[in-house]
Amino acid sequence: MKALVAAMGLGLCAKAGATTIVAIWTPAKIVIAGDSLVNMNWTGENGTPQHKTSQDCKIRKYGSNYISAAGNYHIQTAGFDVWDTAERSCTSSMNLEICAARFKADLRGILGRVVGVHDIHLTVLVAGRQNGAPALEHITFVGQPDGRLSVRSESFRRGKQKWGRVILGDRDAIDRYERGSASTMTGSIQEQALSLVRIEARTVPQEVGGPFSALTIEASGEHWINPGCCPASCSK
């Protein structure tokens, strides 16, 4: 990978906005489903735009929690990679709230320094268990025209909501499908999450593609119901 980056020049940007992650939270269970297609864009030594695709796991475990991301999550020229940041923030943490708070603070610090130079739009989720129950944090970072970094958060906890859903990345096809469908609330929440990811993939296969992964998190533990590229990376 290091040799590949060197050959690509300095402008490498892995863009996971070209992805779809669907997380459905209930007081008893979280389901996270996602694709594995990664689009990499960079400027070659001769100034020509370059493009490459690969497959990788987008639902990754750090400490006792799982993290997903969409947006410009790797900016080579800024020395930024969301997975490296997640590892530093959360590998040693067994507590979801501590992991989420550290991750949010670290991302705010890094992205705040480059927001005036790079277009920033990054969304992340942190999922796990808090006080024995499934818990979910959704955090969005957006660069503003005046150079400020906007940070928004929402939390899903037992006792606060009965149901919640978060979609990271591409969702236009999902929105069109739901506007024309009587209901998408059929079947299990595992089926709902995976079906929505597949709907997006059928519409924009150049941006969202398999293998598809799906994870459940309950009080009793977590389980890969559809591993896809997870928990280990797909073979390169």
mmCIF file of C-alpha atoms in Angstrom:
data_model
loop_
_atom_site.group_PDB
_atom_site.id
_atom_site.type_symbol
_atom_site.label_atom_id
_atom_site.label_comp_id
_atom_site.label_asym_id
_atom_site.label_seq_id
_atom_site.Cartn_x
_atom_site.Cartn_y
_atom_site.Cartn_z
ATOM 1 C CA MET A 1 0.000 0.000 0.000
ATOM 2 C CA LYS A 2 2.875 2.391 0.798
ATOM 3 C CA ALA A 3 4.405 1.765 -2.622
ATOM 4 C CA LEU A 4 1.025 2.383 -4.222
ATOM 5 C CA VAL A 5 0.632 5.681 -2.388
ATOM 6 C CA ALA A 6 4.099 6.773 -3.446
ATOM 7 C CA ALA A 7 3.309 5.995 -7.065
ATOM 8 C CA MET A 8 0.060 7.896 -6.844
ATOM 9 C CA GLY A 9 1.657 11.158 -5.782
ATOM 10 C CA LEU A 10 0.524 13.443 -3.016
ATOM 11 C CA GLY A 11 -3.146 13.926 -3.791
ATOM 12 C CA LEU A 12 -4.621 10.608 -2.699
ATOM 13 C CA CYS A 13 -8.137 10.868 -1.312
ATOM 14 C CA ALA A 14 -10.224 7.804 -0.461
ATOM 15 C CA LYS A 15 -13.819 8.906 -0.740
ATOM 16 C CA ALA A 16 -16.335 6.821 1.172
ATOM 17 C CA GLY A 17 -19.150 9.190 0.324
ATOM 18 C CA ALA A 18 -19.277 6.655 -2.482
ATOM 19 C CA THR A 19 -20.616 4.062 -0.068
ATOM 20 C CA THR A 20 -23.774 3.222 1.847
ATOM 21 C CA ILE A 21 -23.954 2.265 5.522
ATOM 22 C CA VAL A 22 -27.353 1.681 7.143
ATOM 23 C CA ALA A 23 -27.641 1.384 10.932
ATOM 24 C CA ILE A 24 -30.940 0.592 12.643
ATOM 25 C CA TRP A 25 -31.130 0.959 16.417
ATOM 26 C CA THR A 26 -33.716 -0.460 18.823
ATOM 27 C CA PRO A 27 -33.493 -0.777 22.618
ATOM 28 C CA ALA A 28 -32.740 -4.487 22.154
ATOM 29 C CA LYS A 29 -30.572 -4.586 19.027
ATOM 30 C CA ILE A 30 -28.455 -2.618 16.580
ATOM 31 C CA VAL A 31 -27.982 -3.754 12.998
ATOM 32 C CA ILE A 32 -25.285 -2.181 10.821
ATOM 33 C CA ALA A 33 -25.112 -3.089 7.119
ATOM 34 C CA GLY A 34 -22.770 -1.730 4.487
ATOM 35 C CA ASP A 35 -21.017 -2.247 1.190
ATOM 36 C CA SER A 36 -17.277 -2.787 0.672
ATOM 37 C CA LEU A 37 -16.405 -0.733 -2.436
ATOM 38 C CA VAL A 38 -13.718 1.933 -1.918
ATOM 39 C CA ASN A 39 -13.082 4.625 -4.547
ATOM 40 C CA MET A 40 -9.671 6.292 -4.538
ATOM 41 C CA ASN A 41 -9.007 9.470 -6.513
ATOM 42 C CA TRP A 42 -5.694 11.245 -6.892
ATOM 43 C CA THR A 43 -3.687 13.490 -9.183
ATOM 44 C CA GLY A 44 -0.818 11.806 -10.998
ATOM 45 C CA GLU A 45 2.647 13.243 -11.423
ATOM 46 C CA ASN A 46 1.639 14.673 -14.808
ATOM 47 C CA GLY A 47 -1.419 16.368 -13.290
ATOM 48 C CA THR A 48 -3.890 13.862 -14.746
ATOM 49 C CA PRO A 49 -6.765 12.751 -12.482
ATOM 50 C CA GLN A 50 -6.463 9.073 -11.534
ATOM 51 C CA HIS A 51 -8.960 6.590 -10.117
ATOM 52 C CA LYS A 52 -8.784 3.142 -8.521
ATOM 53 C CA THR A 53 -11.280 0.910 -6.729
ATOM 54 C CA SER A 54 -10.755 -1.741 -4.074
ATOM 55 C CA GLN A 55 -12.776 -3.626 -1.460
ATOM 56 C CA ASP A 56 -12.468 -3.269 2.284
ATOM 57 C CA CYS A 57 -14.391 -3.668 5.538
ATOM 58 C CA LYS A 58 -16.279 -0.507 6.522
ATOM 59 C CA ILE A 59 -17.618 -1.733 9.887
ATOM 60 C CA ARG A 60 -14.541 -1.990 12.079
ATOM 61 C CA LYS A 61 -14.034 -2.873 15.727
ATOM 62 C CA TYR A 62 -11.864 -0.755 18.030
ATOM 63 C CA GLY A 63 -11.782 -1.759 21.672
ATOM 64 C CA SER A 64 -15.276 -3.035 22.377
ATOM 65 C CA ASN A 65 -17.050 -0.723 19.905
ATOM 66 C CA TYR A 66 -17.686 -0.630 16.148
ATOM 67 C CA ILE A 67 -17.049 2.354 13.906
ATOM 68 C CA SER A 68 -18.220 3.167 10.358
ATOM 69 C CA ALA A 69 -17.561 6.253 8.256
ATOM 70 C CA ALA A 70 -18.544 7.935 5.001
ATOM 71 C CA GLY A 71 -17.165 11.019 3.308
ATOM 72 C CA ASN A 72 -13.606 12.084 2.552
ATOM 73 C CA TYR A 73 -12.170 9.857 5.261
ATOM 74 C CA HIS A 74 -8.592 9.704 3.937
ATOM 75 C CA ILE A 75 -6.744 12.867 2.892
ATOM 76 C CA GLN A 76 -3.152 11.997 2.064
ATOM 77 C CA THR A 77 -1.886 15.579 1.846
ATOM 78 C CA ALA A 78 -3.304 16.334 5.299
ATOM 79 C CA GLY A 79 -1.991 13.135 6.862
ATOM 80 C CA PHE A 80 -5.544 12.193 7.832
ATOM 81 C CA ASP A 81 -7.119 8.758 7.930
ATOM 82 C CA VAL A 82 -10.325 8.139 9.873
ATOM 83 C CA TRP A 83 -9.375 4.526 10.702
ATOM 84 C CA ASP A 84 -6.000 5.588 12.133
ATOM 85 C CA THR A 85 -7.815 8.195 14.220
ATOM 86 C CA ALA A 86 -10.338 5.607 15.423
ATOM 87 C CA GLU A 87 -7.524 3.296 16.467
ATOM 88 C CA ARG A 88 -5.854 6.006 18.526
ATOM 89 C CA SER A 89 -9.136 7.186 20.054
ATOM 90 C CA CYS A 90 -10.893 3.929 20.835
ATOM 91 C CA THR A 91 -8.651 0.841 20.855
ATOM 92 C CA SER A 92 -7.996 1.103 24.593
ATOM 93 C CA SER A 93 -11.580 2.037 25.496
ATOM 94 C CA MET A 94 -14.218 -0.424 26.646
ATOM 95 C CA ASN A 95 -16.755 2.365 27.226
ATOM 96 C CA LEU A 96 -18.828 3.621 24.278
ATOM 97 C CA GLU A 97 -19.314 7.149 25.586
ATOM 98 C CA ILE A 98 -15.588 7.595 26.256
ATOM 99 C CA CYS A 99 -14.722 6.181 22.822
ATOM 100 C CA ALA A 100 -17.245 8.446 21.074
ATOM 101 C CA ALA A 101 -16.134 11.533 22.993
ATOM 102 C CA ARG A 102 -12.449 10.932 22.256
ATOM 103 C CA PHE A 103 -13.127 10.134 18.604
ATOM 104 C CA LYS A 104 -15.238 13.261 18.182
ATOM 105 C CA ALA A 105 -12.643 15.471 19.857
ATOM 106 C CA ASP A 106 -9.757 14.001 17.859
ATOM 107 C CA LEU A 107 -11.615 14.360 14.550
ATOM 108 C CA ARG A 108 -12.634 17.926 15.411
ATOM 109 C CA GLY A 109 -9.012 18.797 16.133
ATOM 110 C CA ILE A 110 -7.603 17.240 12.955
ATOM 111 C CA LEU A 111 -10.315 18.385 10.555
ATOM 112 C CA GLY A 112 -10.460 21.844 12.105
ATOM 113 C CA ARG A 113 -6.849 22.386 11.037
ATOM 114 C CA VAL A 114 -7.463 21.491 7.372
ATOM 115 C CA VAL A 115 -11.013 22.745 6.800
ATOM 116 C CA GLY A 116 -9.833 25.881 5.029
ATOM 117 C CA VAL A 117 -7.685 23.853 2.618
ATOM 118 C CA HIS A 118 -9.822 20.762 1.967
ATOM 119 C CA ASP A 119 -13.536 20.257 1.376
ATOM 120 C CA ILE A 120 -14.697 18.430 4.504
ATOM 121 C CA HIS A 121 -17.807 16.268 4.748
ATOM 122 C CA LEU A 122 -17.429 13.282 7.044
ATOM 123 C CA THR A 123 -20.050 11.272 8.912
ATOM 124 C CA VAL A 124 -19.214 8.566 11.426
ATOM 125 C CA LEU A 125 -21.086 6.250 13.743
ATOM 126 C CA VAL A 126 -19.930 4.562 16.915
ATOM 127 C CA ALA A 127 -21.932 1.522 18.018
ATOM 128 C CA GLY A 128 -21.683 -0.774 20.997
ATOM 129 C CA ARG A 129 -23.186 -1.330 24.416
ATOM 130 C CA GLN A 130 -23.623 1.190 27.212
ATOM 131 C CA ASN A 131 -24.843 -0.008 30.615
ATOM 132 C CA GLY A 132 -25.522 -3.390 29.015
ATOM 133 C CA ALA A 133 -27.831 -2.069 26.274
ATOM 134 C CA PRO A 134 -27.201 -1.303 22.578
ATOM 135 C CA ALA A 135 -26.116 2.310 22.061
ATOM 136 C CA LEU A 136 -25.345 4.356 18.957
ATOM 137 C CA GLU A 137 -23.605 7.697 18.322
ATOM 138 C CA HIS A 138 -23.856 9.514 14.971
ATOM 139 C CA ILE A 139 -21.478 12.444 14.344
ATOM 140 C CA THR A 140 -21.244 14.682 11.260
ATOM 141 C CA PHE A 141 -18.411 17.068 10.348
ATOM 142 C CA VAL A 142 -18.981 19.623 7.572
ATOM 143 C CA GLY A 143 -16.672 22.407 6.420
ATOM 144 C CA GLN A 144 -18.420 25.754 6.085
ATOM 145 C CA PRO A 145 -17.759 28.449 3.419
ATOM 146 C CA ASP A 146 -16.310 30.766 6.071
ATOM 147 C CA GLY A 147 -13.695 28.164 7.027
ATOM 148 C CA ARG A 148 -15.389 26.937 10.187
ATOM 149 C CA LEU A 149 -16.029 23.269 10.962
ATOM 150 C CA SER A 150 -19.642 22.400 11.817
ATOM 151 C CA VAL A 151 -20.044 19.383 14.126
ATOM 152 C CA ARG A 152 -23.431 17.774 14.820
ATOM 153 C CA SER A 153 -24.196 14.745 16.993
ATOM 154 C CA GLU A 154 -27.146 12.531 17.796
ATOM 155 C CA SER A 155 -27.366 9.670 20.288
ATOM 156 C CA PHE A 156 -29.627 6.633 20.528
ATOM 157 C CA ARG A 157 -30.058 5.130 23.994
ATOM 158 C CA ARG A 158 -32.469 2.857 25.811
ATOM 159 C CA GLY A 159 -35.052 4.982 27.603
ATOM 160 C CA LYS A 160 -34.712 7.891 25.159
ATOM 161 C CA GLN A 161 -36.043 6.464 21.868
ATOM 162 C CA LYS A 162 -37.887 3.395 20.678
ATOM 163 C CA TRP A 163 -36.346 3.205 17.208
ATOM 164 C CA GLY A 164 -33.747 5.038 15.170
ATOM 165 C CA ARG A 165 -32.023 4.835 11.808
ATOM 166 C CA VAL A 166 -28.836 6.370 10.413
ATOM 167 C CA ILE A 167 -27.725 6.261 6.767
ATOM 168 C CA LEU A 168 -24.155 7.225 5.927
ATOM 169 C CA GLY A 169 -23.022 8.066 2.392
ATOM 170 C CA ASP A 170 -25.100 7.576 -0.757
ATOM 171 C CA ARG A 171 -28.860 7.378 -0.165
ATOM 172 C CA ASP A 172 -30.624 8.940 -3.180
ATOM 173 C CA ALA A 173 -31.922 5.580 -4.442
ATOM 174 C CA ILE A 174 -33.080 4.640 -0.939
ATOM 175 C CA ASP A 175 -34.992 7.923 -0.622
ATOM 176 C CA ARG A 176 -36.649 7.438 -4.033
ATOM 177 C CA TYR A 177 -37.573 3.858 -3.159
ATOM 178 C CA GLU A 178 -39.111 4.858 0.164
ATOM 179 C CA ARG A 179 -41.115 7.688 -1.385
ATOM 180 C CA GLY A 180 -42.663 5.210 -3.810
ATOM 181 C CA SER A 181 -43.039 2.274 -1.432
ATOM 182 C CA ALA A 182 -45.913 1.666 0.935
ATOM 183 C CA SER A 183 -43.479 0.659 3.667
ATOM 184 C CA THR A 184 -39.887 -0.455 4.140
ATOM 185 C CA MET A 185 -40.619 -1.593 7.685
ATOM 186 C CA THR A 186 -41.201 -5.216 6.683
ATOM 187 C CA GLY A 187 -39.203 -8.240 7.764
ATOM 188 C CA SER A 188 -36.522 -8.163 10.428
ATOM 189 C CA ILE A 189 -34.350 -5.113 10.952
ATOM 190 C CA GLN A 190 -31.452 -7.200 9.589
ATOM 191 C CA GLU A 191 -33.364 -7.671 6.335
ATOM 192 C CA GLN A 192 -34.360 -3.993 6.254
ATOM 193 C CA ALA A 193 -30.791 -2.734 6.614
ATOM 194 C CA LEU A 194 -29.283 -5.100 4.039
ATOM 195 C CA SER A 195 -32.079 -4.539 1.530
ATOM 196 C CA LEU A 196 -31.595 -0.760 1.656
ATOM 197 C CA VAL A 197 -27.851 -1.082 1.005
ATOM 198 C CA ARG A 198 -28.567 -3.374 -1.943
ATOM 199 C CA ILE A 199 -31.117 -0.927 -3.360
ATOM 200 C CA GLU A 200 -28.448 1.775 -3.459
ATOM 201 C CA ALA A 201 -25.906 -0.627 -4.967
ATOM 202 C CA ARG A 202 -28.220 -1.609 -7.830
ATOM 203 C CA THR A 203 -28.654 2.062 -8.753
ATOM 204 C CA VAL A 204 -25.033 3.252 -8.469
ATOM 205 C CA PRO A 205 -22.866 0.117 -8.774
ATOM 206 C CA GLN A 206 -19.822 2.249 -9.591
ATOM 207 C CA GLU A 207 -20.069 3.804 -6.119
ATOM 208 C CA VAL A 208 -21.719 1.178 -3.893
ATOM 209 C CA GLY A 209 -20.804 -2.483 -4.285
ATOM 210 C CA GLY A 210 -20.493 -5.866 -2.614
ATOM 211 C CA PRO A 211 -19.639 -7.954 -0.835
ATOM 212 C CA PHE A 212 -22.152 -6.660 1.691
ATOM 213 C CA SER A 213 -21.605 -6.909 5.445
ATOM 214 C CA ALA A 214 -24.130 -6.941 8.279
ATOM 215 C CA LEU A 215 -23.511 -6.962 12.030
ATOM 216 C CA THR A 216 -25.893 -7.245 14.966
ATOM 217 C CA ILE A 217 -25.133 -5.918 18.447
ATOM 218 C CA GLU A 218 -27.274 -7.040 21.400
ATOM 219 C CA ALA A 219 -26.888 -7.133 25.164
ATOM 220 C CA SER A 220 -25.613 -10.700 24.847
ATOM 221 C CA GLY A 221 -22.914 -9.827 22.324
ATOM 222 C CA GLU A 222 -22.328 -9.144 18.631
ATOM 223 C CA HIS A 223 -22.667 -11.403 15.599
ATOM 224 C CA TRP A 224 -21.762 -11.124 11.915
ATOM 225 C CA ILE A 225 -24.907 -12.279 10.135
ATOM 226 C CA ASN A 226 -23.393 -11.458 6.730
ATOM 227 C CA PRO A 227 -19.611 -10.994 6.991
ATOM 228 C CA GLY A 228 -18.795 -9.783 3.485
ATOM 229 C CA CYS A 229 -15.345 -8.154 3.852
ATOM 230 C CA CYS A 230 -15.616 -8.068 7.640
ATOM 231 C CA PRO A 231 -14.264 -8.471 10.216
ATOM 232 C CA ALA A 232 -11.058 -8.950 8.199
ATOM 233 C CA SER A 233 -10.379 -7.115 4.967
ATOM 234 C CA CYS A 234 -11.208 -8.659 1.621
ATOM 235 C CA SER A 235 -8.229 -10.202 -0.140
ATOM 236 C CA LYS A 236 -6.526 -7.611 -2.297
#
